[in-house]
CSV table of C-alpha atoms in Angstrom, one decimal:
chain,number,residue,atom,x,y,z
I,1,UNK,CA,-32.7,-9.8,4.8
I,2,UNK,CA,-29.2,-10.7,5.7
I,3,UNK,CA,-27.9,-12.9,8.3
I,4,UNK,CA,-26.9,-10.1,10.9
I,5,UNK,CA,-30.0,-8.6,10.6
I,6,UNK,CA,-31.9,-12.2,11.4
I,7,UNK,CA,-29.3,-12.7,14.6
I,8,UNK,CA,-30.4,-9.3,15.5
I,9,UNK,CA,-33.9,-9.5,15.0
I,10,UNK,CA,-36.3,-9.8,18.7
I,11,UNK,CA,-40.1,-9.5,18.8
I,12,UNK,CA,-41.3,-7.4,21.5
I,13,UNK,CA,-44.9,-7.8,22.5
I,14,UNK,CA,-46.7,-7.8,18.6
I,15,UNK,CA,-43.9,-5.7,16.8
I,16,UNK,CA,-40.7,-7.3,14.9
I,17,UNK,CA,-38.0,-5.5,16.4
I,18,UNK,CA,-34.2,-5.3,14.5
I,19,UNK,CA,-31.4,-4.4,16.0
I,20,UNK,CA,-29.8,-3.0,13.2
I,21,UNK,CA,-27.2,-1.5,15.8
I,22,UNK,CA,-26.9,-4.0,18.8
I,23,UNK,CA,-24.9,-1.4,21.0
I,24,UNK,CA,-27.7,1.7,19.6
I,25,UNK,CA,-29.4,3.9,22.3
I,26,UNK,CA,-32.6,4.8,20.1
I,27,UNK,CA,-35.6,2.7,19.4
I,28,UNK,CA,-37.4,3.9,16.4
I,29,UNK,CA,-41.1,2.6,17.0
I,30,UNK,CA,-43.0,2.3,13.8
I,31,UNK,CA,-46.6,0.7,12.5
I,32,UNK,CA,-45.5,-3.1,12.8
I,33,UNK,CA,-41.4,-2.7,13.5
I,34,UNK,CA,-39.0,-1.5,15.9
I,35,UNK,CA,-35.4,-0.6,15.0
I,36,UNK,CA,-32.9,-0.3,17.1
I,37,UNK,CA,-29.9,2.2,16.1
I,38,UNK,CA,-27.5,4.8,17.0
I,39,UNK,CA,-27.9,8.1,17.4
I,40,UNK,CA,-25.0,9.4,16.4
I,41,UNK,CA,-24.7,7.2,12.9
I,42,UNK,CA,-28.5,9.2,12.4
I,43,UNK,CA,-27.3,12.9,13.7
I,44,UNK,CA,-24.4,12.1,11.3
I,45,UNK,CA,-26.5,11.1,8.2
I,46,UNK,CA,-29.2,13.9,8.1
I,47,UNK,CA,-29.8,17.7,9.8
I,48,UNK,CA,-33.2,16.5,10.4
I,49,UNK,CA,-32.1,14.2,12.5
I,50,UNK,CA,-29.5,16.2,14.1
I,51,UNK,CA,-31.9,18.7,15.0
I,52,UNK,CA,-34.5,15.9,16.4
I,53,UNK,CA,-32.2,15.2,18.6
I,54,UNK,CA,-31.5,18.7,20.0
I,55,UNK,CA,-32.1,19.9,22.8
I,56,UNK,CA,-35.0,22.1,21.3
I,57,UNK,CA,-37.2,18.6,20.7
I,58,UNK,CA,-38.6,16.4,22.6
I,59,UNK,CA,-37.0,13.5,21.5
I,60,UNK,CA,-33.2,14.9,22.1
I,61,UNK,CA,-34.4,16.9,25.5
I,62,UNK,CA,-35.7,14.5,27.7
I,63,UNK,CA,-32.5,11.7,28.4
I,64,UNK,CA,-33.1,8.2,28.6
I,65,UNK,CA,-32.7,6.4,32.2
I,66,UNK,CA,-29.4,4.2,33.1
I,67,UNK,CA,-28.9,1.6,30.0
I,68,UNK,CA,-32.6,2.6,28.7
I,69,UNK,CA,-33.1,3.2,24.9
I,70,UNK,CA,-34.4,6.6,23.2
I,71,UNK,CA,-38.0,5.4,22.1
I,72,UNK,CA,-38.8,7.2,19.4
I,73,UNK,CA,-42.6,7.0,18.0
I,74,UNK,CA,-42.7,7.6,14.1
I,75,UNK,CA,-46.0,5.9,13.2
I,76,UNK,CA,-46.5,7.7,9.9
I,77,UNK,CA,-43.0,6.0,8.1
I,78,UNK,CA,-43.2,3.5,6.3
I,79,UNK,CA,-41.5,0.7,8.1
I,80,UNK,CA,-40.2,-1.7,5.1
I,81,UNK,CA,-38.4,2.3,3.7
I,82,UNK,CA,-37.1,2.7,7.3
I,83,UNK,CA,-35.5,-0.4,7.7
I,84,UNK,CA,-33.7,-0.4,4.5
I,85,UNK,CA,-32.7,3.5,5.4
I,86,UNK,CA,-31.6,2.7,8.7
I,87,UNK,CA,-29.6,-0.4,7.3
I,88,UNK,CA,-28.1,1.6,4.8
I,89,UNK,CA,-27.0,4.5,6.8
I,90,UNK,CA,-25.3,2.0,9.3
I,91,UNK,CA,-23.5,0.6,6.8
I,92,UNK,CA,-25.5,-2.8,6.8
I,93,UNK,CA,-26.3,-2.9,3.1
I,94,UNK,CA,-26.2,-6.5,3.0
I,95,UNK,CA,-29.3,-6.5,5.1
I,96,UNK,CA,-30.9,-4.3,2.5
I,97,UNK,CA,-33.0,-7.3,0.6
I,98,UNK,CA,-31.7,-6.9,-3.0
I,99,UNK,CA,-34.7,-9.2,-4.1
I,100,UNK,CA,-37.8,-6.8,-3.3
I,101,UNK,CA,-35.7,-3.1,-3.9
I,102,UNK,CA,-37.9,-2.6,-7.2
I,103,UNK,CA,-40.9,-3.2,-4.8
I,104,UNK,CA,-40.2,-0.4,-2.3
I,105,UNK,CA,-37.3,1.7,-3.7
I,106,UNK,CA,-39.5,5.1,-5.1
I,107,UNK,CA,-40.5,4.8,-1.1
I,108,UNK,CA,-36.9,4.5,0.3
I,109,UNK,CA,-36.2,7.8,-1.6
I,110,UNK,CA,-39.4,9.3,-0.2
I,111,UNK,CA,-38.0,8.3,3.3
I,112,UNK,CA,-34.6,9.7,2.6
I,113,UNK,CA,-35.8,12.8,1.1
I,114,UNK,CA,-38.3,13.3,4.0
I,115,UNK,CA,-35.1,13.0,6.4
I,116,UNK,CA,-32.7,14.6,4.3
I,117,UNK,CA,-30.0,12.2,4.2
I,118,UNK,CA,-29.6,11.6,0.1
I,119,UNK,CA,-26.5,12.5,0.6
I,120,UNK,CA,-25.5,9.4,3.1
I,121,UNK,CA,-26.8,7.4,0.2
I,122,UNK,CA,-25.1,8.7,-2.8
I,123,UNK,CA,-23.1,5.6,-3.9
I,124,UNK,CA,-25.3,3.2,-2.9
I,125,UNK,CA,-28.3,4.5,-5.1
I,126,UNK,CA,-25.4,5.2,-7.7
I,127,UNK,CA,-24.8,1.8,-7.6
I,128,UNK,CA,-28.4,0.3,-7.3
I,129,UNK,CA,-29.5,2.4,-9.8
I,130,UNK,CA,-27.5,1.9,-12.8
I,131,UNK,CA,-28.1,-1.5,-12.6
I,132,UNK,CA,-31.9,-0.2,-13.2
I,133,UNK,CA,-32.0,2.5,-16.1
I,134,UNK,CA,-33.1,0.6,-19.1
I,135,UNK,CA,-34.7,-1.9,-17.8
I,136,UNK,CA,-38.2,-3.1,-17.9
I,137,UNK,CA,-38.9,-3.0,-13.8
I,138,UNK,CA,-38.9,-1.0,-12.3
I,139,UNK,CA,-40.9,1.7,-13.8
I,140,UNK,CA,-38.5,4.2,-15.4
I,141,UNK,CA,-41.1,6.7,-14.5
I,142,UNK,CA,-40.7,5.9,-11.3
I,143,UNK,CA,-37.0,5.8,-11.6
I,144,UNK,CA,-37.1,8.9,-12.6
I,145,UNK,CA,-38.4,10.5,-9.4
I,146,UNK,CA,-35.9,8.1,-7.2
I,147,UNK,CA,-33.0,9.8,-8.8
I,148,UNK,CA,-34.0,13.5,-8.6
I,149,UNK,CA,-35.3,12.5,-4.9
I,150,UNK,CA,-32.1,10.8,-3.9
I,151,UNK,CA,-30.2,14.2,-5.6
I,152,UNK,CA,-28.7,11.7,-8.0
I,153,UNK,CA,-27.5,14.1,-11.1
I,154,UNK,CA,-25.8,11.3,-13.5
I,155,UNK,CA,-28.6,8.8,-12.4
I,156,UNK,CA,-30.9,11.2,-13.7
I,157,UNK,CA,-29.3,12.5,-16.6
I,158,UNK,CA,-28.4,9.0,-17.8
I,159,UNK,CA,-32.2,7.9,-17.5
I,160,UNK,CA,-33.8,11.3,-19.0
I,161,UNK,CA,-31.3,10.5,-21.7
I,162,UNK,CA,-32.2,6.9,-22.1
I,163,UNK,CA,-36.5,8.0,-21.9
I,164,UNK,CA,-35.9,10.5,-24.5
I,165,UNK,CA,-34.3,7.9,-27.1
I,166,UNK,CA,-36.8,5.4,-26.3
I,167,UNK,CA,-40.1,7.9,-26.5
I,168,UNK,CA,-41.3,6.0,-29.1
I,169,UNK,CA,-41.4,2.5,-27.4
I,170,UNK,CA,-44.7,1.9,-25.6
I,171,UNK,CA,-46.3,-0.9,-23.3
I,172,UNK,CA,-49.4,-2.8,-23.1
I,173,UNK,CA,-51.3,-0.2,-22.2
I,174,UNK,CA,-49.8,2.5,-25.1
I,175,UNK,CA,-48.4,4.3,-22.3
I,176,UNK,CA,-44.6,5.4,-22.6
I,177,UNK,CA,-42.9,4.0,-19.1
I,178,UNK,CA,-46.6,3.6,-17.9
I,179,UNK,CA,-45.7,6.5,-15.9
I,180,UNK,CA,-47.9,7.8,-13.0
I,181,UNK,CA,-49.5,10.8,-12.2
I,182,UNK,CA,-48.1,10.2,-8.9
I,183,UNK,CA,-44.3,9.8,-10.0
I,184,UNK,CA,-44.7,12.7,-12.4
I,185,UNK,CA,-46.2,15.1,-8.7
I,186,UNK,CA,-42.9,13.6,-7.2
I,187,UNK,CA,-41.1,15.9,-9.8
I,188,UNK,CA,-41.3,19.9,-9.2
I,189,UNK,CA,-42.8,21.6,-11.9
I,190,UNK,CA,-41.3,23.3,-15.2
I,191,UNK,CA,-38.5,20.1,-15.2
I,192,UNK,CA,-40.0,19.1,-18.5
């Protein structure tokens, strides 16, 4: 986590809360974690969240009192995705932990997909992930869903590419890519 982040970061009663934007008018309330953030950087980054705050939702229809934040209850998302998404779409990248992105990144891509903001994060996974394709970890597999998740064409065709020339290297296991039923569901069907 980087410094900003830390000089933002309060706990309120038993959750960790981040003020990823100091000046931000929404409080996104999840499992263990509360972000603080703007808005407008979110209406901005994704239709989904344009239209959550609409007037047509109760989230963008009922108006926060004088200097209160916009509490918004997602209890379902996971918290570690979100706080890298948010971080990410307010420009905060160096907040995004570089050291455990191999740990959560197929979930960050779940999150953005979920939201609909791939777009926001086109150079950023462009970046992150060609540092990735060839690698041992993370799972290429699992690479493989990121990149069609995060609507990442040359990610994707560079890693399809690499799989198909290394087919005939397997793991421990005998597996190529130890790839997961779940990574492969992640994938609409007919792609291979």
């Amino acid at each position: 986590m980087g410094a900003l982040a830390i000089m933002n970061m309060q706990v309120t009663s038993s959750k960790r809360r981040v003020d990823i934007d100091p000046e931000g008018d929404v409080l996104l309330q999840l499992k263990d974690i509360e972000l603080r953030v703007s808005s407008k950087i979110l209406t901005l980054s994704s239709k989904v969240w344009k239209a959550m705050f609409s007037l047509n939702f109760i989230e963008g229809s009922v108006p926060p009192l004088d200097n209160e934040l916009r509490h918004i209850p997602l209890p379902e998302d996971d918290p570690e995705a979100m706080e890298a998404l948010c971080n990410l779409l307010h420009h905060q990248s160096q907040s995004v932990s570089t050291n455990r992105i191999d740990v959560f990144l197929e979930r960050l891509a779940i999150t953005a997909d979920k939201y609909d903001c791939a777009p926001s994060l086109r150079y950023w996974s462009g970046h992150c992930l060609s540092q990735r394709i060839g690698k041992k970890k993370p799972n290429q597999a699992q690479l493989l869903s990121v990149t069609y998740l995060l609507n990442n064409a040359v990610g994707f065709r560079r890693l399809t590419r690499h799989m198909v020339y290394s087919l005939h290297q397997e793991d421990d296991e005998g597996m190529a890519y130890g790839i997961s039923d779940y990574s492969w569901s992640l994938l609409p069907d007919g792609l291979f």
